[in-house]
Amino acid sequence: MPSTPFKFMRIFLIVFAILFFFCINTNNASTLPERLLRSTLALRNHTAISDFRVLNRRQLNRCPDPNPYIQLNISSDPRLSDDGYVTVNVTGILVPSRSDWVAMISPSHSNVTTCIENAVMYQQTGDFSTLPLLCHYPVKAQYVRIDPDYLKCNKKECKKYVAGKCVVKTCGATLSFHVVNIRTDIEFVLFGGGFQTPCILKRSEPLSFANPNMPLYGHIASTDSTGTSMRLTWVSGDQNPQQLQYGNGQTATSSVSTFSQSDMCTSSLLESPAIDFGWHDPGYIHSAVMTGLSPSTNYSYKYGSDSVGWSDQITLRTPPAGGSDELKFLAYGDMGKAPLDSSVEHYIQPGSVSVTKAMGDEVSSGNVDSIFHIGDISYATGFLVEWDFFLHLISPLASQVSYMTAIGNHERDYINSGSVYITPDSGGECGVPYEKYFPMPTAAKDKPWYSVEQGSVHFTVISTEHNWSVNSEQYEWMNKDMAAVDRNRTPWLIFTGPMYTSNPGNILLPSVDSGFVDAVEPLLLANKVDLALFGHVHNYERTCAVYQQECKAMPTKDGNGIDTYDNTNYTAPVHAVIGMAGFKLDDFTQNDNSWSLSRISKFGYIRAHATKQELKIEFVNADSRNVGDSFRMTRS
C-alpha cells in the first residue's frame, strides 16, 4: 500500500500536469479556472458512482475459508447463443454470506489477479485506492443473495455422512445472466468479500459462443438527403468482407474496419480505461450502402455470408426525400443501456429499456420515418464491451429506420485529445468507437458535424466537443450550412446544441457553456432556426421563442389548447432539452426562468410530425405512453 506522502506526491503530479496542460493549450474557448475546475470535479465523480465501478481498484485478498465443496456450474448449451440467458448454479457453500458475488469475465483468459505491476495505471479517474482487483474489468456481476433462497439456505445438500447421518450440509443458489454475442469466450467467477474486499472462491470453465463470427447488430443511417441510399453497419468476428442483400436481388459488399487499443487515447501519466482494463476486442465493423432506393418505401434485406451465417430478413423504411412534404421522426439524447437481468454493470442508464421498448412499438407500427439520437450514445466510456450491449438494445429500432446520431462528451472528451473539454468523460475512447459504429454523412474523420434533409426539415447536427468558437472550421460550416437552406424546400430548420436549461449545474460543472452560447446563439437568430434540440441535461424542458435570455414571442393556444408558435413572423428559436432517454433524471434547480414554459423529469422521447405548414412536437412518457407536453409551429 503506498505511503501517505507517496499518494500526495501522485496527486501533486496529476494536478501539476493538468495545470501545465491548461497553460500550453490556449485554443479552447473556455476560461482557465472554469476548465480546471470542471476537469478535476469530473475526475472525482467519474469513480463515485457505485462500488462496482471502482472494483478494479480494490485489493484482491486471500479467501480465509478454503472450502473444498464449492462448485460453480453453468446450465447452458455447450455453446452460447447470440442472445440468451445463462443459468449459474452456486453449490457447496458452508456459510452463505451477503457479500458473496459472481462476476462474468470476458475473455476467459483474462488475468483475474491483482495487477501489482500496473497499479499506478488504475488511478486514471482520480481514485487513489491501494491496488486493482482485475487486470480485466468484469462485464457484469450479481450478488448471490439475489436468489432469495441463498441466505436462508433453502437449497441444502449433504456433502458428508457419518454412520448414515449427515454431518456437513451446504447451501446453494441459482442466478441468471443475460448474455449477448461479444465474440470472445466468457467465464464466471465466484467471489467472497463483496466489492470492497473481494477474494476468489471458484472459477467456472470457459464458455464459447456457438458462432463468434455471426453478423449482428445491424443499424441503418441516411447517407444524404435524397432518401435513395442507406448505409447499413454491423458487427462480426469475421474480418473478411460480407454481403448485404436487399430489394429484388441487389447486393453490396461490405467494407471492413476495426480499432485497437493503440487507437484509444490516454495520457502520459495515467492509462485510460479504454487502453487498459476496460478494453475488449470490438471484432470487425462492416459497412455497406444500399443504392437505387426510392424514398418513403419499404425494403427487405439481410447481411452476412454463407461461411459465417446470415442475419434474419429485416424490413426497413427509407426516409422521405428532402423537400417532400411530410416527415415523422423521434428524437432524444443521453440514452445508454441497462442490463436485462439483475446484474450491476459499469454504467447503467435506468430508463433506456422502457424508452427503447416504447419507441420500438412506434417503429413497428409504421409511423416513424427516422430517429435522431443527439449525443451520449452508449455510455461505454472506455469499457468497450458495453458497445455490444448497446447495439443489441437499439437493433429493433435502428435496423428498421434511419438512425442518425450526434457525438457527445461521453463519446469524445479526453485530456490531450483536442476536445474542447478535457474531462475524462469518454474514458479514452476519443470518438473512435463512435465513428466506427455510427458512420454519419460527415466531411472527414473526427469532424462529426453534418446536415441532412428529410421531408420538410433541414437538420443541422453539430459537435459541442469540437471547436465551435467564432471563425473556427465548425463555426464557419454551421453558418454556411444554415444560410444555404432553401426555406421553400425545407421550411423547418432544426439545430442541435445546448443553450437553455433550468438545471444549470453549478459553478464548477455548468450544464451550458456560456462561451458556446455567446458564439453560436447569434447564428441561430441570424439564420432563423425554428427549433434547437439538445441533451446533456437529463430531463425535458421547452422554452418560449427566446434570445439572450429574453422571450421574444410567446405561444398562443390553438382550438385544442396546444401551445402554438406562429413562425410566419419569425422572432427567435424555441429550445427544447431532450436528454431524458435513459440516464438518471435531473431535477429543475431554478424556478424563476421566464423563458421556461414546460418542465418534465420523466423518461421518454419526443415524437415529431412535420409538414410544410406545421411542425408538431410531443413529449412521450415512455412508461405511461402518455403525451406530457405538446406544441406546434406554424408557417403560412
XYZ file of C-alpha atoms in Angstrom:
636
model
C 0.000 0.000 0.000
C 1.532 3.375 -0.985
C 2.557 5.646 1.845
C 0.645 8.845 2.518
C 3.480 11.095 1.229
C 3.677 8.993 -1.931
C -0.086 9.375 -2.530
C 0.141 13.132 -2.033
C 3.036 13.236 -4.475
C 0.903 11.452 -7.074
C -1.916 13.925 -6.555
C 0.540 16.808 -6.868
C 1.956 15.415 -10.107
C -1.513 14.934 -11.613
C -2.660 18.446 -10.680
C 0.638 19.845 -11.956
C 0.192 18.015 -15.267
C -3.364 19.339 -15.645
C -2.238 22.881 -14.872
C 0.625 22.540 -17.342
C -1.789 21.312 -19.994
C -4.062 24.293 -19.424
C -1.160 26.699 -19.674
C 0.053 25.365 -23.015
C -3.386 24.839 -24.560
C -4.823 28.233 -25.473
C -7.089 27.257 -28.343
C -10.227 26.416 -26.349
C -12.918 28.978 -25.742
C -13.456 28.287 -22.017
C -11.577 30.192 -19.335
C -8.691 28.617 -17.457
C -10.245 28.439 -13.959
C -13.574 27.036 -15.202
C -11.879 24.381 -17.313
C -9.621 23.319 -14.468
C -12.493 23.058 -12.007
C -14.696 21.185 -14.498
C -11.933 18.692 -15.192
C -10.949 17.948 -11.600
C -14.561 17.606 -10.486
C -15.313 15.242 -13.349
C -12.232 13.186 -12.498
C -13.530 12.753 -8.977
C -17.109 11.996 -9.947
C -16.038 9.583 -12.636
C -15.431 6.942 -9.977
C -18.009 7.882 -7.370
C -20.901 6.009 -8.935
C -21.003 2.618 -7.198
C -18.774 0.096 -5.503
C -18.821 -1.967 -8.683
C -17.461 0.868 -10.790
C -14.353 1.164 -8.618
C -13.928 -2.583 -8.408
C -10.768 -2.565 -10.480
C -9.068 -0.505 -7.796
C -9.721 -2.900 -4.943
C -7.025 -5.077 -3.445
C -7.590 -8.790 -4.050
C -7.448 -10.660 -0.731
C -6.880 -14.299 0.059
C -10.152 -16.021 0.955
C -9.912 -17.236 4.556
C -12.140 -20.289 4.018
C -10.636 -22.961 1.735
C -13.983 -24.700 1.318
C -13.464 -27.930 -0.706
C -17.164 -28.315 -1.562
C -17.745 -25.139 -3.602
C -18.840 -25.665 -7.197
C -19.761 -23.205 -9.896
C -21.759 -24.939 -12.611
C -23.280 -23.451 -15.743
C -26.613 -24.778 -17.001
C -26.380 -23.926 -20.666
C -25.834 -25.479 -24.017
C -22.159 -26.222 -24.577
C -22.056 -23.218 -26.897
C -23.614 -19.833 -26.160
C -26.325 -18.342 -28.372
C -26.233 -14.796 -29.757
C -28.841 -13.584 -27.271
C -29.949 -15.573 -24.246
C -29.785 -16.250 -20.539
C -27.159 -18.350 -18.796
C -28.037 -20.079 -15.527
C -25.227 -20.115 -12.960
C -25.599 -22.631 -10.092
C -23.589 -21.957 -6.949
C -23.357 -25.005 -4.665
C -21.313 -26.266 -1.742
C -21.417 -23.085 0.353
C -20.920 -23.798 4.049
C -21.909 -20.356 5.346
C -23.861 -18.134 2.914
C -22.825 -14.505 3.088
C -24.441 -11.312 1.866
C -21.064 -10.386 0.393
C -20.762 -13.369 -1.982
C -20.997 -12.404 -5.653
C -20.494 -13.785 -9.147
C -18.740 -11.914 -11.943
C -18.977 -12.517 -15.673
C -15.487 -12.143 -17.158
C -14.569 -11.885 -20.842
C -12.350 -13.042 -22.343
C -11.981 -16.045 -20.100
C -8.187 -15.906 -20.237
C -8.238 -12.514 -18.521
C -5.903 -12.317 -15.565
C -8.221 -12.458 -12.548
C -5.474 -11.393 -10.181
C -4.095 -8.244 -8.651
C -2.037 -6.386 -11.257
C 0.596 -5.082 -8.857
C 2.957 -4.017 -11.612
C 0.244 -1.854 -13.215
C -1.213 -0.369 -10.053
C -0.492 3.253 -10.962
C -2.365 2.884 -14.261
C -5.606 2.157 -12.455
C -5.738 5.551 -10.810
C -6.868 7.076 -14.107
C -10.053 8.558 -12.739
C -8.720 10.070 -9.563
C -9.334 7.112 -7.221
C -6.228 6.521 -5.097
C -7.141 3.176 -3.572
C -4.421 0.633 -2.965
C -4.343 -1.884 -5.802
C -6.621 -3.013 -8.625
C -8.614 -6.199 -8.434
C -8.625 -7.361 -12.017
C -6.329 -6.908 -14.953
C -9.544 -7.058 -16.980
C -12.805 -5.496 -15.863
C -15.894 -7.728 -15.261
C -18.651 -7.330 -17.821
C -21.289 -7.583 -15.099
C -21.859 -9.053 -11.640
C -24.589 -10.208 -9.280
C -24.682 -10.724 -5.547
C -25.631 -14.337 -4.859
C -28.204 -13.121 -2.342
C -30.354 -12.080 -5.312
C -31.587 -15.651 -5.072
C -33.936 -15.379 -2.039
C -33.191 -18.986 -1.065
C -29.472 -18.345 -0.614
C -29.188 -16.656 2.771
C -31.977 -18.858 4.155
C -30.128 -21.929 2.876
C -33.304 -23.388 1.402
C -31.299 -25.277 -1.236
C -29.479 -27.736 1.021
C -27.164 -30.559 0.027
C -25.458 -33.113 2.247
C -21.755 -33.359 1.488
C -20.628 -35.749 4.227
C -22.275 -38.615 6.091
C -21.061 -40.325 9.260
C -22.818 -43.526 10.304
C -25.628 -42.688 7.901
C -26.132 -39.256 9.380
C -25.433 -36.026 7.514
C -22.730 -34.067 9.301
C -21.880 -31.497 6.608
C -24.653 -29.575 4.878
C -24.073 -26.901 2.265
C -26.194 -24.217 0.651
C -26.682 -23.117 -2.932
C -28.209 -20.536 -5.243
C -29.225 -20.027 -8.844
C -28.505 -16.874 -10.836
C -29.460 -15.845 -14.359
C -27.201 -13.734 -16.586
C -28.274 -12.153 -19.862
C -25.537 -12.675 -22.439
C -25.193 -11.354 -25.975
C -22.622 -12.426 -28.526
C -19.463 -10.494 -27.710
C -17.346 -12.962 -29.754
C -14.783 -13.758 -27.033
C -15.468 -16.630 -24.639
C -16.561 -15.933 -21.073
C -16.240 -17.409 -17.613
C -17.969 -16.883 -14.296
C -16.016 -16.274 -11.095
C -17.403 -16.606 -7.560
C -16.015 -14.030 -5.143
C -16.391 -13.516 -1.427
C -15.909 -10.247 0.407
C -18.207 -8.061 -1.667
C -16.901 -5.374 -3.988
C -14.925 -3.728 -1.201
C -12.706 -6.635 -0.054
C -13.037 -9.301 -2.773
C -11.372 -12.691 -2.872
C -11.736 -15.547 -5.350
C -13.641 -18.655 -4.242
C -14.213 -20.557 -7.503
C -13.934 -20.206 -11.273
C -16.089 -21.863 -13.927
C -14.913 -23.491 -17.120
C -14.806 -21.145 -20.134
C -17.878 -20.913 -22.354
C -17.667 -20.068 -26.046
C -20.232 -18.638 -28.427
C -21.657 -21.018 -30.984
C -20.689 -18.628 -33.770
C -18.352 -15.802 -32.688
C -18.252 -14.640 -36.314
C -22.016 -14.182 -36.551
C -23.031 -10.873 -38.219
C -25.084 -8.911 -35.677
C -26.445 -5.553 -34.542
C -27.208 -4.063 -37.959
C -28.305 -0.431 -37.944
C -29.013 1.928 -40.825
C -28.405 5.614 -41.490
C -29.037 8.059 -44.293
C -26.044 8.858 -46.475
C -27.593 12.019 -47.936
C -30.873 13.891 -48.270
C -32.299 12.010 -51.243
C -33.775 9.011 -49.422
C -32.352 6.828 -52.219
C -29.325 5.368 -50.437
C -28.922 3.903 -46.947
C -25.831 2.728 -45.109
C -26.015 -0.462 -43.052
C -23.386 -1.050 -40.364
C -22.991 -4.307 -38.439
C -20.519 -6.199 -36.249
C -18.925 -9.611 -36.762
C -15.932 -11.619 -35.604
C -15.112 -12.172 -39.286
C -12.596 -9.863 -40.945
C -13.493 -10.926 -44.492
C -15.935 -8.775 -46.492
C -19.560 -9.879 -46.251
C -22.636 -9.271 -48.354
C -25.677 -7.061 -47.953
C -28.616 -8.425 -49.954
C -31.606 -6.119 -50.396
C -34.557 -5.302 -52.589
C -35.053 -7.543 -55.592
C -31.732 -9.328 -55.796
C -29.444 -6.339 -55.272
C -26.185 -6.845 -53.374
C -23.400 -4.754 -51.889
C -20.077 -5.888 -50.448
C -19.077 -4.583 -47.031
C -16.051 -2.501 -46.263
C -14.399 -3.760 -43.070
C -12.736 -1.786 -40.300
C -11.870 -2.136 -36.656
C -9.919 -0.335 -33.949
C -7.304 -1.399 -31.440
C -6.007 -0.376 -28.047
C -3.371 1.759 -29.738
C -6.174 3.843 -31.303
C -7.531 4.792 -27.892
C -6.498 7.966 -26.095
C -4.523 8.016 -22.905
C -2.228 10.323 -21.008
C 1.450 10.180 -20.236
C 0.805 9.916 -16.505
C -2.267 7.688 -16.253
C -3.510 4.967 -18.572
C -7.115 5.320 -19.706
C -9.707 2.561 -19.167
C -10.093 2.171 -22.944
C -6.448 1.385 -23.454
C -6.068 -0.816 -20.394
C -8.509 -2.599 -18.067
C -11.663 -1.536 -19.930
C -10.501 -2.839 -23.291
C -12.491 -5.508 -25.124
C -11.865 -6.622 -28.690
C -14.561 -4.994 -30.883
C -14.325 -7.601 -33.634
C -14.857 -6.155 -37.082
C -17.243 -3.417 -38.136
C -18.825 -3.979 -41.550
C -20.499 -1.259 -43.587
C -22.278 -1.341 -46.937
C -24.501 1.096 -48.812
C -27.831 0.289 -50.426
C -28.350 2.380 -53.554
C -31.090 2.826 -56.135
C -33.811 3.002 -53.496
C -36.969 5.082 -53.536
C -37.835 7.453 -50.678
C -40.587 6.522 -48.207
C -40.530 2.911 -49.364
C -40.188 -0.417 -47.577
C -37.371 -2.821 -48.491
C -36.284 -6.155 -47.078
C -32.633 -7.000 -46.526
C -30.243 -9.375 -44.818
C -26.497 -9.332 -44.262
C -23.697 -11.834 -43.707
C -22.167 -14.631 -45.765
C -22.553 -18.341 -46.394
C -19.356 -19.019 -44.446
C -20.275 -17.205 -41.196
C -24.082 -17.050 -41.372
C -26.797 -14.586 -42.228
C -28.969 -12.214 -40.265
C -32.738 -12.584 -40.253
C -34.659 -10.956 -43.075
C -35.392 -7.392 -41.948
C -37.668 -4.701 -43.352
C -36.514 -1.098 -43.465
C -38.316 2.057 -44.479
C -36.385 4.749 -46.320
C -36.968 8.314 -45.094
C -38.779 10.849 -47.246
C -36.556 12.846 -49.568
C -35.563 16.326 -48.516
C -38.056 18.799 -49.904
C -41.051 16.449 -49.783
C -43.975 17.392 -47.610
C -44.128 15.070 -44.614
C -41.724 13.616 -42.012
C -42.386 11.673 -38.807
C -39.379 11.279 -36.529
C -38.389 10.521 -32.932
C -35.570 12.290 -31.101
C -33.772 12.123 -27.764
C -30.359 12.252 -26.133
C -28.451 10.591 -23.298
C -29.903 7.085 -23.576
C -27.225 4.444 -22.985
C -28.255 0.982 -21.850
C -29.296 -1.088 -18.835
C -28.965 -4.808 -18.038
C -31.839 -7.127 -18.892
C -31.036 -9.213 -15.810
C -30.369 -8.427 -12.143
C -26.729 -7.550 -12.691
C -24.811 -4.445 -11.856
C -22.657 -3.131 -14.682
C -20.047 -0.466 -15.254
C -22.558 2.269 -16.081
C -26.346 1.834 -16.055
C -28.908 4.173 -17.616
C -32.115 3.027 -15.896
C -34.673 4.488 -18.324
C -33.117 3.142 -21.517
C -35.026 -0.162 -21.596
C -38.505 1.359 -21.236
C -37.661 4.093 -23.729
C -36.431 1.684 -26.407
C -39.448 -0.562 -25.825
C -41.872 2.336 -26.286
C -40.083 3.582 -29.386
C -39.870 0.043 -30.749
C -43.639 -0.196 -30.632
C -43.911 3.065 -32.554
C -41.418 1.919 -35.182
C -43.250 -1.398 -35.577
C -46.494 0.489 -36.171
C -45.004 2.024 -39.316
C -45.498 5.592 -38.134
C -41.805 6.523 -37.838
C -39.561 7.625 -40.711
C -36.340 8.230 -38.773
C -34.716 8.601 -35.359
C -32.238 11.227 -34.117
C -30.080 10.327 -31.099
C -28.277 13.572 -30.294
C -25.332 12.796 -28.063
C -24.256 10.466 -25.242
C -24.909 7.274 -27.125
C -23.833 4.099 -25.263
C -22.016 5.470 -22.177
C -19.382 2.792 -22.693
C -16.834 5.395 -21.531
C -13.798 3.227 -22.130
C -15.370 -0.152 -21.278
C -15.653 -1.367 -24.851
C -17.884 -4.411 -24.313
C -20.702 -2.023 -23.434
C -20.985 -1.029 -27.104
C -22.139 -4.573 -27.979
C -24.865 -4.473 -25.334
C -25.982 -1.035 -26.520
C -26.098 -2.080 -30.174
C -28.127 -5.129 -29.160
C -30.579 -2.857 -27.308
C -31.231 -0.491 -30.209
C -31.211 -3.074 -33.021
C -35.026 -3.423 -33.149
C -35.228 0.325 -33.807
C -32.093 1.107 -35.747
C -32.401 -1.817 -38.149
C -35.750 -0.571 -39.467
C -35.463 3.207 -39.840
C -32.709 5.743 -40.372
C -30.853 6.106 -37.044
C -28.937 9.392 -37.068
C -26.592 10.338 -34.239
C -24.555 13.220 -32.847
C -21.388 12.844 -30.817
C -21.466 13.742 -27.112
C -18.994 14.307 -24.313
C -19.143 10.647 -23.275
C -18.031 9.631 -26.749
C -15.339 12.238 -27.331
C -13.904 14.160 -24.379
C -10.494 13.273 -23.051
C -7.351 15.030 -21.886
C -4.936 15.972 -24.686
C -7.342 14.705 -27.344
C -8.185 18.020 -28.997
C -11.641 18.108 -27.440
C -12.925 21.469 -26.245
C -13.438 19.966 -22.772
C -10.635 17.953 -21.243
C -12.701 15.870 -18.849
C -12.153 12.068 -18.983
C -15.806 11.525 -19.967
C -15.051 9.191 -22.890
C -12.745 7.004 -20.799
C -10.136 7.269 -23.537
C -12.394 6.438 -26.489
C -11.952 9.904 -28.031
C -14.700 9.321 -30.582
C -13.013 6.369 -32.294
C -15.584 3.634 -31.483
C -18.441 6.095 -32.042
C -17.294 6.982 -35.558
C -16.699 3.318 -36.428
C -20.089 2.138 -35.173
C -22.074 5.139 -36.418
C -20.697 6.485 -39.692
C -22.647 9.641 -40.458
C -22.517 11.772 -43.626
C -19.677 13.914 -42.242
C -16.936 15.651 -44.203
C -13.959 13.826 -42.700
C -12.668 11.774 -39.792
C -13.058 13.462 -36.398
C -15.178 16.220 -37.923
C -18.521 14.826 -36.753
C -20.773 17.639 -37.879
C -23.175 17.249 -40.782
C -26.572 18.224 -42.097
C -29.323 16.149 -43.622
C -32.740 16.924 -45.025
C -35.728 14.669 -44.601
C -39.169 15.728 -45.731
C -39.764 19.375 -44.855
C -36.973 19.560 -42.260
C -33.324 20.565 -42.504
C -31.286 19.174 -39.576
C -28.002 20.873 -38.694
C -26.130 18.464 -36.427
C -23.014 19.777 -34.684
C -20.418 18.665 -32.147
C -20.147 20.714 -28.984
C -16.966 18.782 -28.177
C -15.065 20.174 -31.181
C -14.023 23.782 -31.602
C -17.109 25.916 -32.187
C -15.555 29.311 -31.453
C -16.037 32.208 -33.861
C -14.099 31.695 -37.116
C -13.301 28.051 -36.293
C -13.832 25.474 -39.022
C -17.012 24.174 -37.430
C -18.369 27.681 -36.809
C -17.870 28.621 -40.438
C -19.514 25.362 -41.511
C -22.539 25.995 -39.258
C -23.054 29.453 -40.649
C -22.642 28.367 -44.248
C -24.876 25.315 -43.859
C -27.770 27.158 -42.244
C -27.515 30.176 -44.509
C -27.846 27.939 -47.574
C -31.132 26.316 -46.526
C -33.895 26.786 -49.088
C -36.855 27.551 -46.818
C -39.317 26.946 -49.641
C -37.949 23.417 -49.997
C -37.382 22.650 -46.296
C -39.182 25.354 -44.306
C -38.188 23.939 -40.900
C -34.627 24.318 -39.601
C -33.674 22.245 -36.543
C -30.324 22.721 -34.787
C -28.649 20.585 -32.090
C -26.738 22.319 -29.288
C -27.269 23.205 -25.564
C -28.218 26.753 -24.593
C -31.164 26.888 -22.159
C -31.894 24.751 -19.096
C -33.387 25.245 -15.642
C -30.788 22.862 -14.279
C -27.674 24.987 -14.787
C -25.434 22.657 -12.803
C -23.071 24.623 -10.615
C -20.139 26.984 -10.882
C -17.728 24.065 -11.095
C -19.650 21.997 -13.623
C -22.181 24.126 -15.546
C -24.718 22.416 -17.789
C -24.292 25.042 -20.505
C -21.056 26.676 -21.611
C -21.645 30.432 -21.728
C -18.871 30.726 -24.278
C -20.761 28.399 -26.594
C -23.946 30.431 -26.179
C -22.143 33.718 -26.852
C -20.547 32.339 -30.005
C -23.362 30.299 -31.518
C -26.697 31.765 -30.410
C -26.397 34.751 -32.802
C -26.057 32.279 -35.680
C -29.386 30.693 -34.767
C -31.178 34.014 -34.810
C -29.472 35.215 -37.986
C -30.405 32.014 -39.831
C -33.919 31.830 -38.373
C -33.557 28.460 -36.668
C -37.015 27.251 -35.661
C -36.105 24.674 -33.038
C -32.928 23.854 -31.102
C -32.804 20.355 -29.600
C -30.184 19.198 -27.139
C -29.454 16.699 -24.389
C -26.679 16.660 -21.772
C -29.190 17.684 -19.102
C -31.329 14.677 -18.212
C -34.886 15.917 -18.351
C -37.351 17.598 -20.727
C -37.840 21.351 -20.933
C -39.317 23.736 -23.515
C -38.912 27.485 -23.862
C -40.677 30.425 -25.424
C -39.171 31.875 -28.596
C -36.096 33.122 -26.784
C -32.910 35.042 -27.496
C -30.300 36.175 -24.974
C -32.459 35.049 -22.045
C -35.463 37.128 -23.158
C -38.740 35.872 -24.588
C -39.220 37.455 -27.999
C -42.599 35.783 -28.530
C -44.965 33.586 -26.538
C -47.084 30.786 -27.972
C -50.845 31.049 -28.145
C -53.352 28.273 -27.547
C -54.985 26.698 -30.579
C -58.510 25.226 -30.590
C -57.234 22.093 -28.834
C -55.374 24.008 -26.144
C -51.945 23.242 -27.649
C -49.226 25.899 -27.466
C -48.705 27.270 -30.970
C -45.810 29.386 -32.231
C -46.561 31.401 -35.355
C -43.272 31.449 -37.272
C -44.722 33.290 -40.245
C -43.385 36.372 -38.467
C -40.211 34.838 -37.083
C -38.856 36.189 -33.790
C -36.392 33.681 -32.250
C -35.702 29.951 -31.835
C -37.598 27.693 -29.457
C -35.281 25.455 -27.398
C -36.060 22.001 -26.037
C -33.966 19.841 -23.709
C -34.497 16.173 -24.634
C -31.868 14.351 -22.552
C -34.429 12.154 -20.768
C -33.979 8.887 -22.664
C -32.128 6.785 -20.111
C -29.666 8.417 -17.741
C -30.746 9.108 -14.166
C -33.070 12.099 -14.323
C -32.129 15.619 -13.261
C -34.295 17.880 -11.160
C -35.000 21.513 -12.000
C -32.940 23.675 -9.689
C -34.073 27.085 -10.972
C -37.712 28.141 -10.913
C -37.555 31.782 -11.980
C -36.675 31.484 -15.671
C -39.319 33.432 -17.553
C -38.361 31.651 -20.792
C -39.152 28.185 -19.391
C -42.669 27.051 -20.299
C -42.727 23.283 -19.723
C -40.650 21.038 -17.456
C -40.906 17.268 -17.098
C -38.491 14.988 -15.277
C -39.645 11.632 -16.673
C -38.067 9.112 -19.015
C -39.214 9.481 -22.592
C -38.561 10.885 -26.055
C -40.085 13.365 -28.460
C -42.360 12.467 -31.339
C -42.423 14.922 -34.229
C -44.638 15.327 -37.280
C -43.582 17.889 -39.872
C -45.392 19.127 -42.960
C -44.526 22.253 -44.904
C -47.116 24.227 -42.948
C -46.717 22.752 -39.456
C -44.145 21.213 -37.117
C -45.755 19.403 -34.170
C -43.693 18.111 -31.239
C -44.876 15.839 -28.402
C -43.049 14.636 -25.320
C -43.944 10.957 -24.789
C -43.652 9.419 -21.321
C -42.053 6.012 -22.001
C -43.706 4.300 -19.037
C -47.284 5.503 -19.462
C -47.053 6.217 -23.223
C -48.982 9.418 -22.483
C -48.136 12.782 -24.046
C -46.786 15.043 -21.306
C -46.254 18.162 -23.403
C -47.061 19.188 -26.959
C -46.544 22.271 -29.063
C -46.870 23.368 -32.665
C -45.050 25.688 -35.014
C -46.920 27.031 -37.994
C -45.934 28.862 -41.119
C -48.217 30.330 -43.754
